[in-house]
C-alpha cells in the first residue's frame, strides 16, 4: 500500500525529518487558506499515486492568489495518468542549493534492506545508476537489526559532502530507517532531499509504501487498504478478496493463480484484448466465483470470458457451481470457456457443462483461447 | 535420484489439523509421500489421517525422526514456526502460505542461511517428485515421471508446464515451486545447481515472471555452470507497469524486472526462450527429452 505524499510527510515529520510547511486541500478555497497561512510562493502538488507526476503536470508553483486559483481549478478538474485529482498538497517553497537522494528498499535477491544514497537528487535512482554510478553508495542492514548511527555516518564516506552535511544527512538516514522498519515498508524514499541555504536538509518529497501483508499489525491510523483504491472495479475486487486489474480490452479473465493469470493475458493478447486480470489465489469457494462473475460482468462491452483454474489448493468443483449459478440467475449469453484441471476435475467439467460453459480438457491455455476465439468468430 | 525429496524423506505437516492442512495431508499420502506426523500447538495427542499430531516440532522430530517439514500455518504464525522448525534440526522446509510479511521473510531467509537449511516459499506450491512423493499442494494428476526439471515462481504455471509435457509423454524428474514473493527463501540459481548435479535430470525449464531480478541473476549461473539445456518462459508481457499482478513480487518498476529485459539476459546466457507455455512441448521433442 503506497501512502500519499501528505500522509508520508506527516510520518516523516513526526520522526524528526524536516519537511516543508504544508496542508492538504480538497477545494481551491481550502488551498487558499493554507497558502495564506504559509505565505507565497507555494507549491501545489496533486495527490495521485502515479510515478512521474511532475512531468505529467501534477506539480505547479503559485506566486500569487490569482495563479493559485487558476492552477487549483485546472488540477481539480484534471486526471493525471487516468487518476482524478481529489486532493492537493499545498506547501512552502524552499531555497534549494543542492539536491540529494535517500532511499531504503528491500533487496529481494539478497533478502535484506538496502539503504541507497546519492549526491544526485531529483532524478530517478535507476537513471543515476546508469549515468553516474560513482555518485551512489549503498549499505545493507541485517534483517531485523537496527541501524546504528555510526553505520549511517560511515556509509557516506565515499560521497562528495562537507562534514556538516554528512552529519545532517546521516541523521535523516537513521530516522528514515526507523520509519522503514516500524512501518514494515517496502520502500521509504526522499527524492529530493534538499540542501538549504542554511546547510540544513529538508525532504521535498515523501514516498512510503507499506507491505500489504503487514498492514494489520503496524501502528498507523490511516491504513484503509480498500478505500484508497481509485478504480471502482479494482476496489470491488479487493472487497471480495481477489486481485483485479482493470484493462481496456473485452475478454474477461478469471484465473486461480497470478502466474497463470499473467500467462493467460499474454496468450489472449496475441489475438484479442484482455478486459482485466483477475486472480483468486487459494481461496476459491462457490460464493467467491459467483462474485467474480458479478465483478467481470460489471465491465461494459465484455464479449467473452475465459476461466483458467487449477485444483491444487482450490476446490474447483465448488468454484464451478458458483459460476454456473451466476450464469443461470443472470441469463448470461456471452461465450464462456473454462479450463479446469487437477483434483476433482471430471466433476468440475460436468458442472461447467450443465451451465453451458465450453470445457477444454487439455493442459495448454492456448487450446482454450483457440476455442474462445473460434466461438467469437462465429 | 531426484532433488530435495525422495521416498526416504520423513515429512511432517505443520498446521496438520487445519482445514487446508488436513485435506492436503490426505492428498500427499495418496501420492505415497512418506508423511510421518504433524504439528499443531495445543493439539498434541490427536490424530489426522491416522498420523500422530504433536504439540511441538521438537517432539515430532524425537518421536518420528522427521527431517523435512511442509507448512500450512496461518501467515501470522509462520515466522515463529519457522524458527521452531530450524531449532528442532529440520533441514528442508516448504512454506506454502501466502501473505507472509516481507520483513518476516527476510528474517526467515537469514536464519535458514545461517543454519544451512534449504527452504522454499513463501507462496509456493512446494515440491513434487513424480512417483515418489510431494510436499505441498501440487495436483498429482498433471505430473508424470521423467527427466525434465521444472522450477517455477508461480504455482499454477508449474502445473501448466508439467501438464503440457505429460500430454506429450515427457515426464518430470522434480518440480519445484520457488515462491512468488519479493523475498524468497532460496534463490533460483541455488535450485538450478541442484538440477545440474542431479543424475536423473537431463534438462531444466525455468518458469519466471515479471518483477524482481531472480531470472537476471540466475542467467549468470546458467552461463558459467549449467551444462544441461535450459529453457525459460517469462509471464507478464501484457502486465501494466506499476501494477501488482497478484503475486507480491510481480511488479514492474521503471525499467527493472520487465519481460524483455529478463528474456534478453537469459538468451545471452544460452537459455532458450519459450514465447508461450505450449512451446515447451516442441522444445522437449527437439531435445529428445522424455
XYZ file of C-alpha atoms in Angstrom:
668
model
C 0.000 0.000 0.000
C 1.579 3.209 -1.171
C 0.748 6.216 1.007
C 0.003 9.643 -0.419
C 2.790 12.184 -0.137
C 0.939 14.196 2.523
C 0.464 11.090 4.660
C 4.096 10.042 4.347
C 5.279 13.616 5.002
C 3.353 13.617 8.303
C 5.072 10.385 9.350
C 8.500 11.728 8.351
C 7.842 14.944 10.279
C 6.845 13.057 13.427
C 10.092 11.108 13.286
C 12.057 14.369 13.131
C 12.811 14.693 9.429
C 12.398 18.293 8.236
C 9.618 18.736 5.668
C 8.132 21.956 4.236
C 5.193 23.653 5.988
C 2.183 22.153 4.355
C -1.501 21.318 4.304
C -3.806 19.271 2.145
C -6.856 20.758 0.402
C -9.850 19.311 -1.395
C -11.055 22.656 -2.801
C -9.479 25.810 -4.193
C -10.756 27.762 -1.157
C -9.078 25.237 1.132
C -5.825 25.605 -0.792
C -6.045 29.371 -0.499
C -6.430 29.149 3.280
C -3.301 27.024 3.536
C -1.321 29.346 1.245
C -2.462 32.268 3.369
C -1.034 30.599 6.428
C 2.270 29.573 4.766
C 2.823 32.642 2.588
C 3.571 32.763 -1.162
C 5.151 31.355 -3.216
C 3.667 27.878 -2.652
C 3.943 24.539 -4.413
C 0.714 22.806 -5.461
C 1.181 19.058 -5.638
C -1.611 16.778 -6.904
C -2.026 13.799 -4.569
C -2.263 10.935 -7.040
C -0.388 7.672 -6.687
C 1.448 7.574 -10.005
C 5.092 7.859 -10.935
C 6.290 10.850 -12.985
C 3.627 13.120 -11.501
C 5.682 16.293 -12.081
C 6.300 15.607 -15.757
C 2.587 14.856 -16.209
C 1.718 18.363 -14.987
C 0.747 17.472 -11.438
C 3.093 19.921 -9.712
C 2.836 23.735 -10.035
C 4.278 26.774 -8.308
C 1.893 29.633 -7.484
C 3.334 33.029 -6.627
C 0.033 34.912 -6.338
C -3.581 34.307 -5.300
C -4.673 34.544 -8.935
C -2.163 31.931 -10.019
C -3.208 29.642 -7.187
C -6.867 29.894 -8.202
C -6.096 29.156 -11.857
C -3.771 26.221 -11.133
C -6.057 24.676 -8.493
C -9.028 24.976 -10.856
C -7.062 23.200 -13.579
C -5.723 20.486 -11.270
C -9.012 19.669 -9.552
C -10.660 19.275 -12.956
C -7.966 17.043 -14.349
C -6.838 13.468 -14.367
C -3.179 12.540 -14.105
C -2.355 9.301 -15.904
C -6.020 8.316 -15.590
C -6.465 9.167 -11.915
C -8.703 12.071 -10.834
C -7.090 14.739 -8.643
C -9.121 14.883 -5.419
C -6.538 16.359 -3.076
C -3.779 18.901 -3.484
C -0.912 19.288 -1.058
C -0.018 22.953 -0.640
C 3.480 23.536 0.739
C 6.146 26.143 1.148
C 8.824 26.550 -1.486
C 12.345 26.100 -0.143
C 15.600 27.831 -1.219
C 17.452 24.826 -2.584
C 21.236 24.813 -3.004
C 21.679 21.171 -3.873
C 19.560 18.020 -4.247
C 20.398 14.600 -2.821
C 18.669 11.208 -2.885
C 17.999 8.897 0.081
C 16.045 5.680 -0.330
C 15.553 2.423 1.539
C 14.094 -0.655 -0.074
C 14.043 -4.446 0.160
C 16.691 -6.100 -1.977
C 14.746 -9.203 -2.975
C 17.728 -11.124 -4.282
C 19.846 -10.658 -1.158
C 16.828 -10.672 1.163
C 17.964 -7.613 3.095
C 17.025 -3.959 3.486
C 19.338 -1.751 1.446
C 19.936 1.961 2.001
C 20.854 3.916 -1.089
C 22.213 7.476 -1.046
C 23.201 9.615 -3.991
C 24.545 13.136 -4.316
C 22.432 13.454 -7.436
C 18.828 14.039 -6.374
C 15.696 14.966 -8.303
C 16.132 12.219 -10.902
C 15.285 8.540 -10.596
C 17.940 6.470 -8.856
C 17.843 3.961 -11.738
C 18.918 6.755 -14.076
C 21.750 7.854 -11.780
C 22.883 4.221 -11.531
C 23.298 4.250 -15.315
C 24.801 7.710 -15.773
C 26.723 8.448 -12.551
C 27.270 5.240 -10.560
C 30.149 6.935 -8.683
C 27.602 9.277 -7.085
C 25.790 6.402 -5.352
C 26.594 4.452 -2.196
C 24.574 1.587 -0.774
C 24.571 -0.196 2.553
C 22.894 -3.460 3.595
C 21.286 -3.803 7.018
C 20.943 -7.261 8.561
C 17.292 -8.405 8.650
C 15.615 -7.387 11.903
C 18.602 -5.342 13.100
C 18.553 -1.649 13.985
C 20.733 0.803 12.126
C 23.489 2.231 14.317
C 24.239 5.942 13.924
C 27.888 5.203 13.066
C 26.753 2.990 10.190
C 24.708 5.851 8.779
C 27.720 8.188 9.092
C 30.263 5.778 7.672
C 28.276 4.788 4.618
C 28.505 8.395 3.389
C 32.325 8.498 3.438
C 32.717 7.959 -0.275
C 30.399 10.815 -1.280
C 31.265 14.425 -2.037
C 29.808 16.116 1.066
C 31.003 18.538 3.725
C 31.382 17.137 7.245
C 28.405 19.126 8.389
C 26.208 17.928 5.554
C 27.318 14.341 6.132
C 26.178 14.586 9.733
C 22.809 16.105 8.808
C 22.282 13.519 6.115
C 23.207 10.625 8.406
C 20.559 11.713 10.914
C 17.931 11.655 8.155
C 19.052 8.148 7.135
C 18.817 6.935 10.721
C 15.286 8.304 11.120
C 14.137 7.090 7.723
C 15.381 3.605 8.599
C 13.376 3.674 11.839
C 10.283 4.511 9.799
C 11.094 1.806 7.255
C 11.390 -0.805 9.987
C 8.469 0.228 12.211
C 6.091 0.610 9.252
C 7.235 -2.634 7.584
C 7.882 -0.650 4.443
C 8.832 -1.973 1.047
C 10.068 1.485 0.052
C 10.865 4.636 2.036
C 12.295 7.326 -0.183
C 13.173 11.018 -0.158
C 13.836 12.421 -3.585
C 14.983 15.071 -3.488
C 16.482 15.600 -0.079
C 17.238 19.306 -0.420
C 20.290 21.043 0.999
C 19.101 24.503 2.068
C 20.954 27.793 2.186
C 21.482 27.366 5.945
C 23.117 23.943 5.268
C 20.134 22.115 6.755
C 18.437 19.300 4.875
C 14.727 19.003 4.078
C 12.619 16.265 2.471
C 10.902 17.812 -0.564
C 9.084 14.601 -1.403
C 7.978 11.690 0.749
C 7.405 8.167 -0.502
C 6.331 5.347 1.792
C 4.971 2.011 0.644
C 3.785 -0.352 3.357
C 3.721 -4.126 2.846
C 0.052 -5.125 2.369
C 0.692 -8.348 4.282
C 1.841 -6.385 7.356
C -0.746 -3.606 7.391
C -2.847 -5.212 10.129
C -0.023 -5.277 12.668
C 1.641 -1.861 12.287
C 0.835 1.247 14.269
C -0.696 3.615 11.754
C -4.172 5.060 11.879
C -4.683 5.716 8.178
C -4.466 2.195 6.802
C -7.652 1.912 4.786
C -6.461 -0.562 2.188
C -9.673 -0.730 0.236
C -10.976 2.832 0.414
C -7.868 4.240 -1.256
C -8.221 2.163 -4.427
C -9.450 4.655 -7.055
C -10.763 2.306 -9.732
C -14.248 1.080 -8.693
C -13.813 -2.380 -10.232
C -10.408 -2.834 -8.612
C -11.892 -1.681 -5.303
C -14.711 -4.209 -5.628
C -12.116 -6.899 -6.361
C -10.280 -6.100 -3.161
C -13.583 -6.156 -1.251
C -14.404 -9.678 -2.373
C -10.823 -10.827 -1.776
C -9.289 -11.180 -5.248
C -6.707 -9.239 -7.215
C -8.428 -7.439 -10.085
C -6.587 -5.169 -12.503
C -8.738 -3.205 -14.917
C -7.558 -3.260 -18.551
C -9.028 -1.844 -21.740
C -9.970 -4.965 -23.723
C -13.170 -7.028 -23.901
C -12.217 -10.574 -22.857
C -12.896 -11.268 -19.189
C -10.486 -13.497 -17.245
C -10.694 -15.495 -14.032
C -7.558 -17.403 -13.022
C -6.678 -19.278 -9.860
C -3.082 -18.075 -9.752
C -1.112 -14.952 -10.538
C 1.389 -16.579 -12.889
C -1.371 -18.428 -14.703
C -3.340 -15.180 -14.956
C -0.411 -13.295 -16.458
C 0.299 -16.122 -18.907
C -3.402 -16.192 -19.853
C -3.269 -12.453 -20.550
C -0.171 -12.963 -22.701
C -1.928 -15.642 -24.748
C -5.222 -13.724 -25.030
C -3.186 -10.680 -26.081
C -1.808 -12.464 -29.150
C -5.179 -12.188 -30.922
C -7.639 -10.435 -28.625
C -7.533 -7.950 -25.774
C -7.992 -8.817 -22.111
C -10.582 -6.732 -20.234
C -8.995 -7.492 -16.894
C -6.601 -9.547 -14.848
C -8.290 -11.464 -12.031
C -6.533 -13.825 -9.678
C -8.266 -15.684 -6.845
C -5.265 -17.099 -5.018
C -6.025 -20.135 -2.875
C -9.438 -19.053 -1.643
C -11.895 -20.430 -4.209
C -15.403 -21.196 -2.973
C -18.787 -21.363 -4.684
C -19.563 -17.852 -3.414
C -16.224 -16.371 -4.449
C -16.544 -17.389 -8.092
C -20.159 -16.199 -8.137
C -18.867 -12.790 -7.018
C -16.035 -12.931 -9.556
C -18.593 -13.432 -12.320
C -20.567 -10.487 -10.968
C -17.413 -8.352 -10.988
C -16.449 -9.361 -14.521
C -19.938 -8.587 -15.833
C -19.756 -5.049 -14.402
C -17.302 -4.222 -17.184
C -19.077 -2.775 -20.165
C -18.788 -4.359 -23.584
C -17.484 -7.737 -22.441
C -17.553 -10.198 -25.394
C -16.378 -13.423 -23.805
C -14.978 -14.948 -20.626
C -12.085 -17.312 -20.037
C -11.836 -19.238 -16.768
C -8.452 -20.836 -16.098
C -8.283 -22.675 -12.769
C -6.292 -25.491 -11.196
C -7.373 -27.752 -8.367
C -4.253 -27.813 -6.225
C -5.203 -25.990 -3.068
C -8.519 -24.857 -4.586
C -11.782 -26.874 -4.642
C -12.512 -26.128 -8.298
C -15.783 -28.130 -8.307
C -17.116 -25.659 -5.724
C -15.980 -22.743 -7.872
C -17.723 -24.186 -10.927
C -21.003 -24.286 -9.019
C -20.754 -20.548 -8.322
C -20.071 -19.746 -11.981
C -22.999 -21.829 -13.181
C -25.338 -20.356 -10.580
C -24.448 -16.854 -11.773
C -24.956 -17.796 -15.427
C -28.386 -19.271 -14.712
C -29.599 -16.486 -12.441
C -28.495 -13.726 -14.823
C -29.083 -15.473 -18.139
C -25.522 -14.794 -19.349
C -25.316 -15.116 -23.129
C -21.681 -14.355 -23.992
C -19.457 -17.396 -24.603
C -17.553 -18.743 -21.611
C -14.646 -21.151 -21.966
C -13.231 -22.954 -18.933
C -10.038 -24.903 -18.488
C -10.097 -26.592 -15.101
C -7.570 -29.274 -14.223
C -6.347 -31.035 -11.096
C -8.130 -32.523 -8.109
C -11.786 -33.425 -8.910
C -11.502 -32.218 -12.498
C -14.097 -34.592 -14.028
C -16.747 -33.470 -11.556
C -15.861 -29.841 -12.287
C -16.245 -30.342 -16.051
C -19.716 -31.799 -15.627
C -20.843 -28.850 -13.507
C -19.483 -26.337 -16.020
C -21.166 -28.144 -18.911
C -24.515 -28.071 -17.102
C -24.356 -24.265 -17.255
C -23.453 -24.103 -20.932
C -19.762 -23.387 -20.295
C -17.419 -24.697 -23.004
C -14.915 -27.004 -21.321
C -11.397 -27.591 -22.631
C -9.565 -30.533 -21.078
C -6.057 -30.072 -22.491
C -3.335 -28.546 -20.327
C -2.189 -25.800 -22.698
C -4.012 -22.486 -22.223
C -3.506 -21.854 -25.970
C -6.053 -24.582 -26.774
C -8.686 -22.919 -24.642
C -8.014 -19.499 -26.144
C -8.267 -21.048 -29.635
C -11.700 -22.289 -28.641
C -12.816 -18.904 -27.332
C -11.525 -17.214 -30.479
C -13.494 -19.664 -32.647
C -16.673 -19.093 -30.655
C -16.313 -15.329 -31.009
C -15.570 -15.534 -34.739
C -18.820 -17.346 -35.483
C 17.573 -39.788 -7.629
C 15.577 -36.608 -7.588
C 16.295 -33.309 -5.952
C 15.339 -32.348 -2.385
C 12.755 -35.080 -1.809
C 12.643 -38.863 -2.266
C 10.840 -41.858 -0.784
C 13.150 -41.847 2.239
C 12.419 -38.250 3.250
C 10.453 -38.218 6.513
C 7.916 -35.409 6.235
C 5.888 -33.672 8.930
C 2.982 -31.326 8.245
C 2.795 -28.151 10.348
C -0.751 -26.937 10.734
C -1.950 -30.505 10.035
C -5.216 -30.078 11.957
C -6.347 -27.051 9.912
C -8.878 -27.259 7.094
C -6.282 -26.999 4.323
C -3.560 -28.864 6.241
C -5.707 -31.945 6.804
C -7.029 -32.138 3.227
C -3.558 -31.669 1.758
C -2.125 -34.305 4.110
C -4.563 -36.785 2.610
C -3.531 -35.837 -0.949
C 0.166 -36.178 -0.012
C -0.431 -39.626 1.498
C -2.449 -40.661 -1.560
C 0.648 -39.783 -3.610
C 2.709 -42.158 -1.433
C 4.638 -39.392 0.293
C 6.390 -40.594 3.437
C 4.439 -38.360 5.824
C 5.246 -39.391 9.408
C 3.220 -36.958 11.501
C 2.087 -33.427 12.083
C 2.347 -30.496 14.463
C -0.277 -28.105 15.797
C 0.487 -26.462 19.159
C -2.273 -27.485 21.598
C -3.491 -30.449 19.521
C -0.776 -32.927 20.530
C -2.022 -36.468 21.092
C -4.764 -36.326 18.454
C -4.586 -37.955 15.017
C -5.131 -36.800 11.435
C -5.353 -39.432 8.696
C -4.078 -41.882 11.348
C -0.889 -39.848 11.740
C 0.253 -38.690 15.187
C -0.106 -34.975 15.944
C 2.468 -33.310 18.227
C 2.499 -30.058 20.192
C 5.988 -29.094 19.096
C 8.368 -29.774 16.244
C 10.937 -30.985 18.754
C 8.529 -33.720 19.938
C 7.718 -34.656 16.356
C 11.393 -34.984 15.438
C 12.134 -37.084 18.526
C 9.224 -39.442 18.003
C 9.238 -39.824 14.228
C 12.753 -38.974 13.059
C 11.305 -36.338 10.723
C 13.824 -34.442 8.562
C 11.527 -32.285 6.407
C 8.501 -30.095 7.054
C 5.730 -28.568 4.988
C 3.828 -25.558 6.363
C 0.058 -24.950 6.317
C 0.350 -22.498 9.203
C -1.609 -19.191 9.224
C 0.583 -16.337 7.912
C 0.807 -14.557 11.264
C 2.412 -17.619 12.919
C 4.791 -18.635 10.151
C 7.849 -16.747 11.438
C 7.638 -18.399 14.854
C 7.009 -21.840 13.361
C 9.972 -21.368 11.037
C 12.388 -20.580 13.892
C 10.989 -23.546 15.837
C 11.468 -25.918 12.928
C 15.075 -24.894 12.300
C 15.886 -25.050 16.030
C 14.474 -28.600 16.080
C 17.065 -29.583 13.472
C 14.960 -29.970 10.326
C 16.915 -29.250 7.138
C 14.200 -28.940 4.459
C 11.207 -26.612 4.864
C 8.418 -25.803 2.402
C 6.419 -22.668 3.268
C 3.134 -22.911 1.348
C 1.152 -19.996 2.888
C 0.790 -16.648 1.110
C 0.664 -13.117 2.586
C 3.744 -13.546 4.776
C 5.062 -10.060 5.649
C 8.237 -9.326 3.683
C 10.082 -8.225 6.818
C 9.364 -11.703 8.260
C 10.548 -13.381 5.077
C 13.876 -11.528 5.307
C 14.418 -12.844 8.850
C 13.428 -16.379 7.823
C 15.781 -16.384 4.876
C 18.634 -15.087 7.009
C 18.067 -17.752 9.684
C 17.825 -20.544 7.108
C 21.133 -19.491 5.522
C 22.881 -19.281 8.913
C 21.708 -22.794 9.800
C 22.344 -24.379 6.423
C 18.658 -25.179 5.901
C 17.099 -25.433 2.431
C 13.730 -23.706 2.386
C 11.191 -22.854 -0.323
C 8.496 -20.180 -0.394
C 6.663 -18.259 0.916
C 3.729 -18.657 -1.505
C 4.990 -21.876 -3.034
C 3.070 -24.949 -4.238
C 6.024 -26.975 -2.911
C 8.000 -29.863 -4.397
C 6.697 -32.833 -6.358
C 8.752 -35.821 -7.442
C 6.582 -37.898 -9.798
C 6.052 -41.376 -8.448
C 7.926 -40.680 -5.203
C 6.052 -38.040 -3.254
C 5.176 -34.406 -2.809
C 5.442 -31.733 -0.162
C 2.798 -29.113 -0.853
C -0.306 -28.607 -2.915
C 0.572 -29.639 -6.484
C -2.335 -31.600 -8.045
C -0.865 -35.034 -8.798
C -2.859 -35.812 -11.950
C -0.809 -33.411 -14.099
C 2.607 -34.915 -13.421
C 4.410 -37.928 -14.891
C 7.797 -39.491 -14.083
C 10.634 -38.482 -16.394
C 13.832 -36.491 -16.746
C 12.896 -32.798 -17.091
C 13.274 -30.494 -14.089
C 10.894 -27.563 -13.644
C 11.443 -24.516 -11.433
C 8.585 -22.060 -11.238
C 7.911 -18.804 -9.441
C 4.192 -19.392 -9.937
C 2.370 -22.430 -8.577
C -0.362 -22.687 -11.169
C 2.074 -22.215 -14.054
C 4.218 -25.110 -12.806
C 1.118 -27.306 -13.161
C 0.522 -25.942 -16.661
C 4.050 -26.768 -17.834
C 4.017 -30.227 -16.246
C 0.617 -30.885 -17.830
C 1.782 -29.799 -21.299
C 4.878 -32.027 -21.077
C 2.992 -35.005 -19.616
C 0.474 -34.897 -22.505
C 3.441 -35.326 -24.874
C 4.767 -38.204 -22.756
C 7.626 -36.089 -21.459
C 7.950 -36.648 -17.719
C 9.491 -34.641 -14.924
C 12.334 -35.530 -12.536
C 11.336 -32.968 -9.898
C 9.067 -29.913 -9.992
C 9.977 -27.111 -7.613
C 7.944 -24.029 -6.749
C 10.385 -21.376 -5.572
C 7.718 -18.968 -4.338
C 6.238 -15.802 -5.716
C 7.139 -13.199 -3.093
C 9.666 -10.351 -3.380
C 11.936 -12.186 -0.919
C 12.092 -15.973 -1.267
C 13.961 -18.372 0.965
C 16.097 -19.891 -1.812
C 17.147 -18.110 -4.974
C 16.646 -19.528 -8.458
C 20.340 -20.253 -9.002
C 20.593 -22.493 -5.926
C 17.769 -24.677 -7.270
C 19.342 -24.738 -10.744
C 22.532 -26.001 -9.147
C 20.682 -28.964 -7.616
C 19.256 -29.894 -11.014
C 22.687 -29.568 -12.628
C 24.068 -32.038 -10.052
C 21.133 -34.471 -10.344
C 21.864 -37.596 -12.416
C 18.176 -38.075 -13.179
C 17.631 -34.655 -14.737
C 18.531 -34.064 -18.395
C 17.192 -30.533 -18.899
C 15.515 -27.734 -16.949
C 12.654 -25.312 -17.579
C 12.574 -22.008 -15.714
C 9.072 -20.559 -15.401
C 9.583 -16.934 -14.454
C 7.514 -13.794 -14.408
C 7.810 -10.006 -14.384
C 9.297 -8.292 -11.354
C 12.360 -8.782 -9.201
C 15.702 -9.941 -10.513
C 15.762 -13.694 -9.875
C 15.928 -14.572 -13.577
C 18.539 -11.908 -14.325
C 20.795 -13.158 -11.537
C 20.285 -16.803 -12.475
C 21.434 -16.076 -16.037
C 24.989 -15.669 -14.824
C 24.828 -19.045 -13.086
C 23.477 -20.730 -16.207
C 26.239 -19.280 -18.358
C 29.040 -20.326 -16.003
C 27.823 -23.593 -14.513
C 24.954 -25.270 -16.373
C 25.880 -27.982 -18.876
C 22.281 -29.200 -19.313
C 19.874 -27.487 -21.722
C 17.789 -24.754 -20.057
C 14.602 -23.172 -21.421
C 12.694 -20.270 -19.895
C 9.258 -18.732 -20.138
C 8.618 -15.313 -18.581
C 4.974 -14.460 -17.887
C 3.612 -10.932 -17.891
C 4.262 -9.449 -21.331
C 0.989 -7.516 -21.144
C 1.158 -6.654 -17.446
C 0.854 -2.892 -16.956
C 3.688 -1.009 -15.244
C 3.483 -0.282 -11.503
C 0.546 -2.670 -11.045
C 0.939 -5.570 -8.664
C -0.317 -8.617 -10.527
C -1.452 -10.760 -7.610
C 1.981 -12.023 -6.690
C 3.636 -9.606 -4.329
C 6.825 -9.974 -6.358
C 5.262 -9.390 -9.756
C 5.526 -5.655 -10.235
C 7.362 -3.753 -12.927
C 9.168 -0.715 -11.572
C 10.831 1.631 -14.004
C 12.892 -0.453 -16.409
C 13.682 -3.205 -13.905
C 12.045 -6.596 -13.983
C 10.461 -6.419 -17.446
C 9.735 -9.458 -19.611
C 12.005 -8.176 -22.388
C 14.906 -7.455 -20.017
C 14.718 -10.915 -18.489
C 14.439 -12.645 -21.853
C 17.444 -10.775 -23.274
C 19.726 -11.586 -20.371
C 18.694 -15.252 -20.302
C 19.026 -15.595 -24.075
C 22.566 -14.186 -23.952
C 23.389 -16.773 -21.281
C 22.411 -19.571 -23.664
C 18.880 -20.176 -22.404
C 16.236 -20.995 -24.995
C 13.309 -18.606 -24.634
C 9.797 -20.035 -24.865
C 7.327 -17.438 -26.138
C 4.365 -19.334 -24.768
C 3.887 -22.310 -22.411
C 2.826 -24.590 -25.278
C 6.285 -24.140 -26.873
C 7.683 -26.314 -24.077
C 6.325 -29.351 -25.927
C 8.317 -28.628 -29.126
C 11.395 -27.782 -27.125
C 11.224 -31.137 -25.320
C 10.763 -33.025 -28.589
C 13.695 -31.224 -30.223
C 15.976 -32.135 -27.332
C 14.634 -35.727 -27.333
C 13.581 -35.409 -23.702
C 11.355 -37.932 -22.011
